[in-house]
Coordinates of C-alpha atoms (C1' of nucleotides) in Angstrom, one line a residue:
Chain A
X288 CA 61.6 -115.8 43.3
X289 CA 63.4 -113.7 45.9
X290 CA 66.4 -115.4 47.3
X291 CA 66.7 -116.2 51.0
X292 CA 69.4 -113.5 51.2
X293 CA 67.1 -110.7 50.2
X294 CA 64.5 -111.7 52.7
X295 CA 67.0 -112.1 55.4
X296 CA 68.8 -108.9 54.8
X297 CA 65.6 -106.8 54.4
X298 CA 64.7 -107.5 58.0
X299 CA 66.6 -106.5 61.0
X300 CA 69.1 -109.1 61.9
X301 CA 68.3 -110.7 65.2
X302 CA 70.9 -112.2 67.5
X303 CA 70.2 -115.8 67.3
X304 CA 71.1 -118.8 69.3
X305 CA 72.1 -120.3 66.0
X306 CA 75.1 -117.9 65.7
X307 CA 76.7 -119.4 68.8
X308 CA 75.8 -122.8 67.5
X309 CA 77.9 -122.1 64.3
X310 CA 80.6 -120.6 66.4
X311 CA 81.0 -123.5 68.6
X312 CA 79.8 -126.6 66.8
X313 CA 82.8 -128.9 66.3
X314 CA 80.9 -131.2 63.9
X315 CA 80.0 -129.3 60.7
X316 CA 77.9 -132.2 59.5
X317 CA 75.5 -131.8 62.4
X318 CA 74.2 -128.6 60.9
X319 CA 73.5 -129.9 57.5
X320 CA 69.7 -129.8 58.1
X321 CA 69.8 -126.1 58.7
X322 CA 67.3 -123.8 57.1
X323 CA 68.9 -121.2 54.8
X324 CA 67.1 -118.2 56.4
X325 CA 68.4 -119.1 59.9
X326 CA 71.9 -119.7 58.5
X327 CA 71.9 -116.3 56.9
X328 CA 70.5 -114.6 60.0
X329 CA 73.4 -116.1 61.9
X330 CA 75.8 -115.1 59.2
X331 CA 74.8 -111.5 59.3
X332 CA 74.9 -111.6 63.0
X333 CA 78.5 -113.0 63.0
X334 CA 79.6 -110.4 60.5
X335 CA 78.9 -107.7 63.0
X336 CA 80.6 -109.2 65.9
X337 CA 83.8 -107.6 67.3
X338 CA 86.2 -109.2 67.2
X339 CA 85.3 -111.2 64.1
X340 CA 84.8 -114.9 64.5
X341 CA 87.3 -117.2 62.9
X342 CA 87.0 -117.8 59.1
X343 CA 86.2 -121.5 59.9
X344 CA 82.9 -120.5 61.5
X345 CA 81.9 -118.7 58.4
X346 CA 83.0 -121.7 56.4
X347 CA 80.6 -123.9 58.4
X348 CA 77.7 -121.6 57.6
X349 CA 78.6 -121.3 53.9
X350 CA 79.0 -125.1 53.7
X351 CA 75.6 -125.6 55.3
X352 CA 73.9 -123.2 52.9
X353 CA 75.8 -124.9 50.0
X354 CA 74.3 -128.3 51.1
X355 CA 70.8 -126.8 50.6
X356 CA 71.8 -126.0 47.0
X357 CA 71.3 -122.3 47.5
X358 CA 74.6 -121.6 45.7
X359 CA 73.7 -118.0 44.8
X360 CA 73.4 -117.3 48.5
X361 CA 76.8 -118.8 49.2
X362 CA 78.4 -116.6 46.6
X363 CA 76.7 -113.6 48.2
X364 CA 78.1 -114.6 51.6
X365 CA 81.5 -115.0 50.1
X366 CA 81.5 -111.5 48.8
X367 CA 80.3 -110.1 52.2
X368 CA 83.2 -112.0 53.9
X369 CA 85.7 -110.4 51.6
X370 CA 84.2 -107.0 52.0
X371 CA 84.4 -107.4 55.8
X372 CA 88.2 -107.8 55.3
X373 CA 88.1 -111.4 56.5
X374 CA 90.7 -113.6 54.8
X375 CA 89.1 -116.6 53.0
X376 CA 91.1 -119.7 53.5
X377 CA 91.5 -122.8 51.3
X378 CA 88.3 -124.3 52.6
X379 CA 86.3 -121.1 51.9
X380 CA 87.6 -121.1 48.3
X381 CA 86.8 -124.7 47.8
X382 CA 83.2 -124.2 49.0
X383 CA 82.9 -121.3 46.5
X384 CA 84.5 -123.4 43.8
X385 CA 82.0 -126.2 44.3
X386 CA 79.1 -123.8 44.1
X387 CA 80.2 -122.5 40.7
X388 CA 80.6 -126.1 39.5
X389 CA 77.2 -127.0 40.7
X390 CA 75.8 -124.0 39.0
X391 CA 77.3 -125.3 35.8
X392 CA 79.8 -122.4 35.7
X393 CA 83.0 -124.4 35.6
X394 CA 84.7 -121.4 33.9
X395 CA 84.2 -119.4 37.1
X396 CA 85.4 -122.5 39.0
X397 CA 88.7 -122.3 37.1
X398 CA 88.8 -118.6 38.1
X399 CA 88.5 -119.6 41.7
X400 CA 91.5 -121.9 41.2
X401 CA 93.4 -118.8 40.1
X402 CA 92.3 -117.2 43.4
X403 CA 93.6 -120.3 45.3
X404 CA 97.1 -119.7 43.7
X405 CA 96.8 -115.9 44.3
X406 CA 96.2 -116.3 48.0
X407 CA 99.2 -118.5 48.3
X408 CA 97.5 -121.9 48.5
X409 CA 98.0 -124.9 46.3
X410 CA 95.3 -126.7 44.4
X411 CA 95.0 -130.2 45.7
X412 CA 93.0 -133.3 44.9
X413 CA 89.8 -131.7 46.2
X414 CA 90.3 -128.8 43.8
X415 CA 90.7 -131.1 40.9
X416 CA 88.0 -133.6 41.8
X417 CA 85.6 -130.6 42.1
X418 CA 86.6 -129.3 38.7
X419 CA 86.4 -132.8 37.1
X420 CA 82.9 -133.0 38.5
X421 CA 82.1 -129.5 37.2
X422 CA 83.4 -130.3 33.7
X423 CA 81.3 -133.5 33.6
X424 CA 78.2 -131.6 34.6
X425 CA 78.6 -129.4 31.5
X426 CA 79.0 -132.5 29.3
X427 CA 82.7 -131.9 28.9
X428 CA 83.6 -135.4 30.0
X429 CA 86.6 -135.5 27.6
X430 CA 88.1 -132.4 29.2
X431 CA 87.4 -134.1 32.6
X432 CA 89.5 -137.1 31.5
X433 CA 92.3 -134.9 30.2
X434 CA 92.4 -133.0 33.5
X435 CA 92.4 -136.3 35.4
X436 CA 95.4 -137.5 33.3
X437 CA 97.1 -134.1 33.8
X438 CA 97.0 -134.3 37.6
X439 CA 98.4 -137.8 37.6
X440 CA 101.2 -136.4 35.4
X441 CA 101.7 -133.7 38.0
X442 CA 102.3 -136.4 40.6
X443 CA 99.0 -135.9 42.4
X444 CA 97.6 -139.3 43.4
X445 CA 93.8 -139.6 42.9
X446 CA 92.0 -140.8 45.9
X447 CA 88.9 -142.9 46.1
X448 CA 86.7 -139.8 45.8
X449 CA 88.5 -138.6 42.6
X450 CA 88.1 -142.1 41.2
X451 CA 84.4 -142.3 42.1
X452 CA 83.8 -138.9 40.5
X453 CA 85.3 -139.8 37.2
X454 CA 84.0 -143.3 37.0
X455 CA 80.5 -142.2 37.9
X456 CA 80.5 -139.5 35.4
X457 CA 81.9 -141.7 32.6
X458 CA 79.2 -144.3 33.3
X459 CA 76.5 -141.6 33.2
X460 CA 77.7 -140.1 30.0
X461 CA 77.6 -143.3 28.0
X462 CA 81.3 -144.2 28.4
X463 CA 81.0 -147.2 30.7
X464 CA 83.6 -149.2 28.7
X465 CA 86.2 -146.5 29.4
X466 CA 85.2 -146.4 33.0
X467 CA 85.6 -150.1 33.3
X468 CA 89.1 -149.9 31.7
X469 CA 90.0 -147.2 34.2
X470 CA 88.6 -149.1 37.1
X471 CA 90.8 -152.1 36.1
X472 CA 93.8 -149.8 35.8
X473 CA 93.1 -148.3 39.2
X474 CA 93.0 -151.8 40.6
X475 CA 96.6 -152.5 39.6
X476 CA 99.1 -152.0 42.4
X477 CA 102.0 -150.4 40.5
X478 CA 104.1 -151.6 43.3
X479 CA 102.2 -149.6 46.0
X480 CA 99.6 -151.5 47.8
X481 CA 98.2 -148.4 49.5
X482 CA 97.2 -147.0 46.1
X483 CA 95.0 -149.9 44.9
X484 CA 91.4 -149.2 44.4
X485 CA 89.9 -152.1 46.3
X486 CA 86.9 -154.0 44.9
X487 CA 83.9 -152.0 46.0
X488 CA 80.1 -152.6 45.7
X489 CA 79.3 -149.1 44.7
X490 CA 81.9 -149.0 41.9
X491 CA 80.6 -152.3 40.6
X492 CA 77.0 -151.0 40.7
X493 CA 77.9 -147.9 38.7
X494 CA 79.8 -150.0 36.1
X495 CA 77.2 -152.7 35.8
X496 CA 74.4 -150.2 35.3
X497 CA 76.4 -148.1 32.9
X498 CA 77.5 -151.1 30.8
X499 CA 74.0 -152.4 30.4
X500 CA 72.6 -149.0 29.6
X501 CA 75.3 -148.6 26.9
X502 CA 74.2 -151.8 25.3
X503 CA 77.1 -154.0 26.6
X504 CA 74.7 -156.3 28.3
X505 CA 77.0 -159.3 28.3
X506 CA 79.8 -157.3 29.9
X507 CA 77.4 -156.0 32.5
X508 CA 76.2 -159.5 33.4
X509 CA 79.8 -160.7 33.4
X510 CA 80.8 -158.0 35.8
X511 CA 77.9 -158.9 38.0
X512 CA 79.1 -162.5 38.2
X513 CA 82.7 -161.3 38.8
X514 CA 81.5 -159.2 41.7
X515 CA 79.7 -162.1 43.3
X516 CA 82.8 -164.3 42.7
X517 CA 84.8 -161.9 44.7
X518 CA 82.5 -162.3 47.6
X519 CA 80.7 -159.0 47.2
X520 CA 77.0 -159.7 47.4
X521 CA 74.6 -157.6 45.4
X522 CA 71.9 -155.8 47.3
X523 CA 68.7 -154.2 46.2
X524 CA 70.4 -151.2 44.5
X525 CA 72.8 -153.4 42.6
X526 CA 70.0 -155.5 41.3
X527 CA 67.9 -152.4 40.5
X528 CA 70.7 -151.0 38.4
X529 CA 71.2 -154.3 36.6
X530 CA 67.5 -154.7 36.0
X531 CA 67.2 -151.1 34.7
X532 CA 70.2 -151.5 32.4
X533 CA 68.8 -154.8 31.0
X534 CA 65.4 -153.2 30.4
X535 CA 67.0 -150.2 28.7
X536 CA 69.0 -152.6 26.5
X537 CA 65.7 -154.4 25.6
X538 CA 66.5 -157.6 27.4
X539 CA 63.2 -157.8 29.2
X540 CA 63.3 -161.6 29.8
X541 CA 66.8 -161.3 31.4
X542 CA 65.6 -158.4 33.6
X543 CA 62.7 -160.6 34.8
X544 CA 65.0 -163.5 35.5
X545 CA 67.2 -161.2 37.7
X546 CA 64.1 -159.8 39.4
X547 CA 63.0 -163.3 40.4
X548 CA 66.6 -164.1 41.5
X549 CA 66.6 -161.0 43.7
X550 CA 63.3 -161.9 45.3
X551 CA 64.6 -165.5 45.8
X552 CA 67.6 -164.1 47.6
X553 CA 65.1 -162.6 50.1
X554 CA 65.5 -159.0 48.9
X555 CA 62.2 -157.2 49.0
X556 CA 61.6 -155.0 45.9
X557 CA 61.0 -151.4 46.7
X558 CA 59.1 -148.7 44.9
X559 CA 62.1 -147.8 42.7
X560 CA 62.5 -151.3 41.3
X561 CA 58.8 -151.5 40.7
X562 CA 59.0 -148.2 38.9
X563 CA 61.8 -149.6 36.7
X564 CA 59.6 -152.6 35.8
X565 CA 56.5 -150.5 35.2
X566 CA 58.4 -148.3 32.8
X567 CA 59.8 -151.3 30.9
X568 CA 56.4 -152.9 30.6
X569 CA 54.8 -149.6 29.5
X570 CA 57.5 -149.3 26.8
X571 CA 56.7 -152.7 25.5
X572 CA 53.1 -151.5 25.1
X573 CA 51.6 -153.7 27.8
X574 CA 50.1 -150.9 29.9
X575 CA 47.4 -153.0 31.4
X576 CA 50.1 -155.4 32.7
X577 CA 51.9 -152.5 34.2
X578 CA 48.7 -151.4 35.8
X579 CA 48.5 -154.8 37.4
X580 CA 51.9 -154.3 38.8
X581 CA 50.7 -151.1 40.5
X582 CA 47.9 -153.0 42.1
X583 CA 50.4 -155.7 43.3
X584 CA 52.5 -153.0 44.9
X585 CA 49.5 -151.6 46.7
X586 CA 48.6 -155.1 47.8
X587 CA 52.0 -155.9 49.3
X588 CA 52.0 -152.5 51.0
X589 CA 54.7 -150.8 48.9
X590 CA 53.5 -147.3 48.5
X591 CA 53.6 -146.0 44.8
X592 CA 55.1 -142.6 44.5
X593 CA 54.8 -139.8 41.9
X594 CA 57.2 -141.6 39.6
X595 CA 55.0 -144.7 39.6
X596 CA 51.8 -142.8 38.7
X597 CA 53.6 -140.6 36.2
X598 CA 55.2 -143.5 34.4
X599 CA 51.9 -145.3 34.1
X600 CA 50.1 -142.2 33.1
X601 CA 52.6 -141.6 30.3
X602 CA 52.1 -145.2 29.2
X603 CA 48.4 -144.6 28.9
X604 CA 48.9 -141.3 27.1
X605 CA 51.2 -143.0 24.6
X606 CA 48.4 -145.3 23.8
X607 CA 46.0 -142.4 23.5
X608 CA 44.1 -143.7 26.6
X609 CA 43.7 -140.3 28.0
X610 CA 40.7 -141.3 30.2
X611 CA 42.7 -143.9 31.9
X612 CA 45.5 -141.4 32.5
X613 CA 43.0 -139.0 33.9
X614 CA 41.7 -141.6 36.3
X615 CA 45.2 -142.2 37.5
X616 CA 45.7 -138.5 38.0
X617 CA 42.6 -138.5 40.2
X618 CA 43.8 -141.6 42.1
X619 CA 47.1 -139.9 42.7
X620 CA 45.4 -137.0 44.5
X621 CA 43.1 -139.4 46.4
X622 CA 46.1 -141.3 47.7
X623 CA 47.7 -138.0 48.8
X624 CA 50.5 -138.2 46.3
X625 CA 51.7 -134.7 45.4
X626 CA 51.4 -133.9 41.7
X627 CA 54.6 -132.3 40.4
X628 CA 55.5 -130.6 37.2
X629 CA 56.5 -133.8 35.4
X630 CA 53.1 -135.3 36.2
X631 CA 51.3 -132.3 34.8
X632 CA 53.5 -132.2 31.8
X633 CA 52.7 -135.9 31.0
X634 CA 49.0 -135.3 31.1
X635 CA 49.2 -132.0 29.1
X636 CA 51.2 -133.9 26.5
X637 CA 48.5 -136.6 26.5
X638 CA 45.8 -134.0 25.9
X639 CA 47.8 -132.4 23.2
X640 CA 48.4 -135.7 21.5
X641 CA 44.7 -136.4 21.2
X642 CA 44.1 -132.8 20.3
X643 CA 42.1 -131.8 23.4
X644 CA 43.7 -128.4 23.7
X645 CA 40.9 -127.0 25.9
X646 CA 41.6 -129.7 28.4
X647 CA 45.3 -129.0 28.2
X648 CA 44.7 -125.4 28.9
X649 CA 42.4 -126.2 31.9
X650 CA 45.2 -128.3 33.3
X651 CA 47.8 -125.6 32.7
X652 CA 45.6 -123.2 34.7
X653 CA 45.1 -125.9 37.4
X654 CA 48.8 -126.4 37.8
X655 CA 49.4 -122.7 38.3
X656 CA 46.6 -122.7 40.9
X657 CA 48.3 -125.8 42.5
X658 CA 51.4 -123.7 42.8
X659 CA 53.2 -126.0 40.5
X660 CA 55.5 -123.9 38.4
X661 CA 55.3 -124.7 34.6
X662 CA 58.8 -125.4 33.2
X663 CA 60.4 -125.4 29.8
X664 CA 59.0 -128.8 29.0
X665 CA 55.4 -127.6 29.8
X666 CA 55.8 -124.7 27.4
X667 CA 57.5 -126.7 24.6
X668 CA 54.8 -129.5 24.9
X669 CA 51.9 -127.1 24.9
X670 CA 53.3 -125.0 22.1
X671 CA 53.8 -128.2 19.9
X672 CA 50.1 -129.1 20.7
X673 CA 48.7 -125.7 19.8
X674 CA 50.6 -125.5 16.5
X675 CA 49.5 -129.0 15.6
X676 CA 45.8 -128.0 15.8
X677 CA 46.5 -124.7 14.1
X678 CA 45.9 -122.5 17.1
X679 CA 48.7 -120.1 16.1
X680 CA 47.2 -117.2 18.0
X681 CA 47.1 -119.2 21.3
X682 CA 50.7 -120.4 20.6
X683 CA 51.9 -116.8 20.2
X684 CA 50.2 -115.8 23.4
X685 CA 51.6 -118.7 25.3
X686 CA 55.1 -118.0 24.1
X687 CA 54.8 -114.4 25.1
X688 CA 53.7 -115.6 28.6
X689 CA 56.9 -117.6 29.2
X690 CA 58.8 -114.7 30.6
X691 CA 56.0 -114.2 33.2
X692 CA 56.8 -117.7 34.5
X693 CA 60.5 -117.0 34.4
X694 CA 61.1 -119.7 31.8
X695 CA 63.7 -119.0 29.2
X696 CA 63.0 -120.4 25.7
X697 CA 65.6 -122.8 24.5
X698 CA 66.7 -124.0 21.1
X699 CA 63.8 -126.6 21.0
X700 CA 61.3 -123.8 21.7
X701 CA 62.5 -121.9 18.7
X702 CA 62.4 -125.0 16.5
X703 CA 58.8 -125.6 17.6
X704 CA 57.9 -122.0 16.7
X705 CA 59.7 -122.3 13.4
X706 CA 58.1 -125.5 12.4
X707 CA 54.7 -124.3 13.7
X708 CA 54.8 -121.1 11.7
X709 CA 55.8 -123.0 8.5
X710 CA 53.2 -125.7 9.0
X711 CA 50.5 -123.1 9.6
X712 CA 51.3 -121.1 6.5
X713 CA 52.9 -118.2 8.5
X714 CA 55.7 -118.1 6.0
X715 CA 56.8 -114.5 6.6
X716 CA 56.7 -114.9 10.4
X717 CA 58.8 -118.1 10.2
X718 CA 61.4 -116.4 8.0
X719 CA 61.5 -113.4 10.3
X720 CA 62.1 -115.6 13.3
X721 CA 64.8 -117.5 11.5
X722 CA 66.5 -114.3 10.5
X723 CA 66.3 -113.0 14.1
X724 CA 67.9 -116.2 15.3
X725 CA 70.6 -116.1 12.8
X726 CA 71.5 -112.5 13.5
X727 CA 71.3 -112.9 17.3
X728 CA 74.2 -115.5 17.0
X729 CA 72.0 -118.4 18.0
X730 CA 73.9 -121.6 17.4
X731 CA 71.7 -122.9 14.6
X732 CA 72.4 -126.5 13.5
X733 CA 72.3 -128.0 10.0
X734 CA 68.9 -129.6 10.8
X735 CA 67.4 -126.1 11.3
X736 CA 69.0 -124.9 8.0
X737 CA 67.6 -128.1 6.3
X738 CA 64.1 -127.2 7.6
X739 CA 64.2 -123.7 6.2
X740 CA 65.9 -124.7 3.0
X741 CA 63.1 -127.3 2.4
X742 CA 60.4 -124.7 3.0
X743 CA 62.0 -122.2 0.8
X744 CA 62.3 -124.8 -2.0
X745 CA 58.7 -125.9 -1.6
X746 CA 57.6 -122.3 -1.7
X747 CA 59.4 -122.0 -5.0
X748 CA 61.8 -119.4 -3.5
X749 CA 64.8 -121.1 -5.0
X750 CA 67.0 -117.9 -5.1
X751 CA 66.6 -117.5 -1.3
X752 CA 67.4 -121.2 -0.8
X753 CA 70.6 -121.0 -2.9
X754 CA 71.6 -117.8 -0.9
X755 CA 70.9 -119.6 2.4
X756 CA 72.8 -122.7 1.2
X757 CA 75.9 -120.5 0.4
X758 CA 75.5 -118.9 3.8
X759 CA 75.5 -122.1 5.8
X760 CA 78.7 -123.1 3.9
X761 CA 80.3 -119.8 4.8
X762 CA 79.4 -120.5 8.5
X763 CA 81.3 -123.7 8.3
X764 CA 78.3 -125.9 8.7
X765 CA 78.6 -129.3 6.9
X766 CA 75.7 -130.1 4.6
X767 CA 74.3 -133.6 5.1
X768 CA 72.7 -136.0 2.7
X769 CA 69.4 -134.4 3.7
X770 CA 70.6 -131.0 2.7
X771 CA 71.6 -132.2 -0.7
X772 CA 68.3 -134.1 -1.1
X773 CA 66.4 -130.9 -0.4
X774 CA 68.5 -129.0 -2.9
X775 CA 68.1 -131.6 -5.6
X776 CA 64.4 -131.7 -5.0
X777 CA 64.3 -127.9 -4.9
X778 CA 66.1 -127.6 -8.3
X779 CA 63.7 -130.1 -9.9
X780 CA 60.6 -128.5 -8.4
X781 CA 61.7 -125.1 -9.7
X782 CA 62.3 -126.5 -13.1
X783 CA 66.1 -126.2 -12.9
X784 CA 66.7 -129.8 -14.1
X785 CA 70.2 -129.2 -15.3
X786 CA 71.3 -127.8 -11.9
X787 CA 69.8 -130.7 -10.1
X788 CA 71.6 -133.2 -12.4
X789 CA 74.8 -131.3 -12.1
X790 CA 74.7 -131.2 -8.3
X791 CA 73.9 -134.9 -8.2
X792 CA 76.8 -135.8 -10.5
X793 CA 79.2 -133.5 -8.6
X794 CA 78.3 -135.3 -5.4
X795 CA 78.8 -138.7 -7.0
X796 CA 82.2 -137.7 -8.4
X797 CA 83.3 -136.2 -5.1
X798 CA 82.8 -139.5 -3.5
X799 CA 80.1 -138.1 -1.1
X800 CA 78.2 -141.1 0.4
X801 CA 74.7 -140.7 -0.7
X802 CA 71.8 -142.5 1.0
X803 CA 68.9 -144.2 -0.6
X804 CA 66.6 -141.2 0.1
X805 CA 68.9 -139.0 -2.0
X806 CA 68.8 -141.5 -4.8
X807 CA 65.1 -141.7 -4.5
X808 CA 64.8 -138.0 -4.5
X809 CA 66.9 -137.9 -7.7
X810 CA 65.0 -140.7 -9.4
X811 CA 61.7 -138.9 -8.5
X812 CA 63.0 -135.6 -10.0
X813 CA 64.2 -137.3 -13.1
X814 CA 60.9 -139.2 -13.6
X815 CA 58.8 -136.1 -13.1
X816 CA 61.0 -134.2 -15.4
X817 CA 60.4 -136.9 -18.0
X818 CA 64.0 -137.9 -18.1
X819 CA 63.3 -141.6 -18.0
X820 CA 66.3 -142.5 -20.0
X821 CA 68.6 -140.8 -17.5
X822 CA 66.8 -142.5 -14.6
X823 CA 67.1 -145.9 -16.3
X824 CA 70.7 -145.2 -17.1
X825 CA 71.5 -144.4 -13.5
X826 CA 69.8 -147.5 -12.3
X827 CA 71.6 -149.7 -14.8
X828 CA 74.9 -148.0 -13.9
X829 CA 74.3 -148.8 -10.3
X830 CA 74.0 -152.4 -11.2
X831 CA 76.8 -152.5 -13.6
X832 CA 79.2 -151.0 -11.1
X833 CA 77.9 -153.5 -8.6
X834 CA 76.7 -150.4 -6.7
X835 CA 73.4 -151.8 -5.8
X836 CA 74.9 -154.6 -3.7
X837 CA 77.2 -152.0 -2.2
X838 CA 74.2 -149.8 -1.4
X839 CA 72.7 -152.8 0.3
X840 CA 75.8 -153.3 2.4
X841 CA 75.8 -149.7 3.5
X842 CA 72.2 -149.8 4.5
X843 CA 71.4 -147.9 1.4
X844 CA 69.5 -150.7 -0.5
X845 CA 66.9 -149.7 -3.0
X846 CA 63.6 -149.8 -1.2
X847 CA 60.0 -149.8 -2.1
X848 CA 60.1 -146.1 -2.7
X849 CA 62.8 -146.5 -5.3
X850 CA 60.9 -149.2 -7.2
X851 CA 57.6 -147.4 -6.8
X852 CA 59.1 -144.1 -8.1
X853 CA 60.7 -145.8 -11.1
X854 CA 57.7 -147.9 -12.0
X855 CA 55.5 -144.9 -11.9
X856 CA 57.9 -143.0 -14.0
X857 CA 58.3 -145.7 -16.6
X858 CA 54.6 -146.3 -16.8
X859 CA 53.5 -142.7 -17.1
X860 CA 55.8 -141.9 -20.1
X861 CA 54.6 -142.2 -23.6
X862 CA 56.9 -145.0 -24.6
X863 CA 56.3 -147.2 -21.6
X864 CA 56.9 -150.4 -23.6
X865 CA 60.5 -149.4 -24.0
X866 CA 60.9 -150.0 -20.3
X867 CA 59.0 -153.2 -20.1
X868 CA 61.9 -155.3 -19.0
X869 CA 62.8 -152.8 -16.3
X870 CA 59.2 -152.7 -15.1
X871 CA 59.0 -156.4 -14.8
X872 CA 62.3 -156.5 -13.0
X873 CA 61.2 -153.8 -10.5
X874 CA 58.0 -155.8 -9.9
X875 CA 60.0 -158.9 -9.2
X876 CA 62.2 -156.9 -6.8
X877 CA 59.2 -155.7 -5.0
X878 CA 58.1 -159.2 -4.3
X879 CA 61.4 -159.9 -2.5
X880 CA 60.8 -160.2 1.2
X881 CA 63.7 -157.9 2.0
X882 CA 62.0 -155.0 0.2
X883 CA 58.8 -155.5 2.0
X884 CA 60.4 -155.2 5.5
X885 CA 60.0 -151.9 7.3
X886 CA 57.5 -150.5 4.8
X887 CA 55.0 -147.9 6.0
X888 CA 51.3 -148.3 5.1
X889 CA 51.2 -145.4 2.7
X890 CA 54.0 -146.7 0.7
X891 CA 52.5 -150.2 0.7
X892 CA 49.2 -148.9 -0.6
X893 CA 51.0 -147.0 -3.3
X894 CA 52.7 -150.2 -4.3
X895 CA 49.4 -152.1 -4.5
X896 CA 48.0 -149.3 -6.7
X897 CA 51.1 -149.4 -8.9
X898 CA 51.0 -153.1 -9.3
X899 CA 47.4 -153.1 -10.3
X900 CA 48.0 -150.3 -12.8
X901 CA 51.1 -152.2 -14.1
X902 CA 49.3 -155.4 -14.7
X903 CA 47.0 -153.6 -17.0
X904 CA 49.9 -151.8 -18.6
X905 CA 52.0 -154.9 -19.0
X906 CA 49.3 -156.6 -21.0
X907 CA 49.9 -153.9 -23.6
X908 CA 53.6 -154.0 -23.4
X909 CA 55.5 -156.1 -25.9
X910 CA 58.6 -157.8 -24.7
X911 CA 61.6 -155.8 -25.7
Chain B
dG247 C1' 85.7 -127.4 58.3
dT248 C1' 86.4 -128.1 51.4
dA249 C1' 85.3 -132.8 46.5
dG250 C1' 82.5 -138.2 45.2
dG251 C1' 79.6 -142.8 45.4
dG252 C1' 75.1 -147.5 43.3
dT253 C1' 68.4 -147.7 41.2
dT254 C1' 63.0 -144.6 38.9
dA255 C1' 59.0 -140.6 35.4
dG256 C1' 58.0 -136.0 30.9

DNA sequence: GTAGGGTTAG
């Protein structure tokens, strides 16, 4: 899309009344609603005036454009100002700094701070607050806290804006406990009453919401009471945050209690709090109840918005009720509610989930016609769906089309392609893609390596797997239990029993904490390799060492898979009677309630089959 | 004239 700058500068600049508006408006805020094109016309106009207007007039214009989030345009304007030999002042530089931070280029922001020094100004609390915000936006909350500490060390006193920036970002990044601690600290006087951060409704709201979202529900509720105790009365937004936090933390009953309390206080719920409730109800699988809430909203005259419809549509899609989702999609249009990219994505995902790819494609075309630009999530969703039904050709074509829509593939996109190629027997293509990603310096994580290792092992390309395993170590990646399970399984599958056993023993000796899946994988390999004695020995050893109870403590308890694997192994060998005691023991373990919890259907069915088989077998087994 | 601030969807 062409920026407003290009369009403005491609046409002859016209002297506009706006120019004089910017030259003479005392109150900058009064021009916040300005259209970027008009602002740029005025800007170009002002640049040509002789004598040049004051830098402050240019600042007003740049500030106005920055408010419209057209940061690229502000940067363009900054360069034109410098080229025109105008001297940027501290305000100009701070506007520029804020633009870079909002564009998630805090590195360039720090560069601007250099410029602030170079031009003889000193960074102030505004500079640092902006940078703290910029760092947080790039998920560098730790660096933001370090910077905050540093400025205090430099003797710069944070003001309420600096505190609000940091506390808000901490709450949003899952660090509400830290935020609360800081808030408490900021509330202490340190002998200077002018520096105390006074109790404040918005700070409380941020903290309550954050604490609940992070799972500290009791602390959140406690803070809510504390706030009321201090005479700060919660309003709709405070209640919404609390209710949302409680819903996210799974305390639906509590959320409902506060909703009722809010209504009793005479606070009328708005569309946002309804949306929060609808989402929570959908998540608990009661989509019809959520649908009832939509009707209630309409009844009381609270207009549902695109969030409302989309949330509910997503609820239906998750239950494979695509027709209901489609009806809602139609209702949305009938009610004059604009369908945005999220809404289309939800429905495309729904169609993909129930494998109606033609419908998904129709919708994709419709959204383009509707001038709704597909985004990264549209493509990632659609690609996943196409690969799932084996439409590899269509997936390739869609991927090739991303550029046309100015959407850059991300790491998830490549993972979808990689998995998709592997799952659809395009082994060579998958490996080629992986190699390209590796060479192009893509930051591949251990999970991606695990995926490729697994496929290589399963394709009996053990040499390549070993080579790749060495390479990931060289890269400094740390293998996980999954990596080792894959390798152990790979060795067994490729008949390298000795290597599998050696690897397992090395891991045990080195004190590496194995999980039950790794043990199961090892047991499975041993059983299939006919090494029942070894499997039995290991199992006995685990008991002798008291390791089985330890395994239980560490969430690594033997599960149904363990017993199923061992039972099958013991039964299928020629001298099954030898393991009679073990088989009986395993069966009694299986009957234990704890083993039966969290068992999937397939595993359960396997168990039933095993048990039936075993009953027959056991009849022929003499007690040992 | 420059920074921040409470709630919602994929």
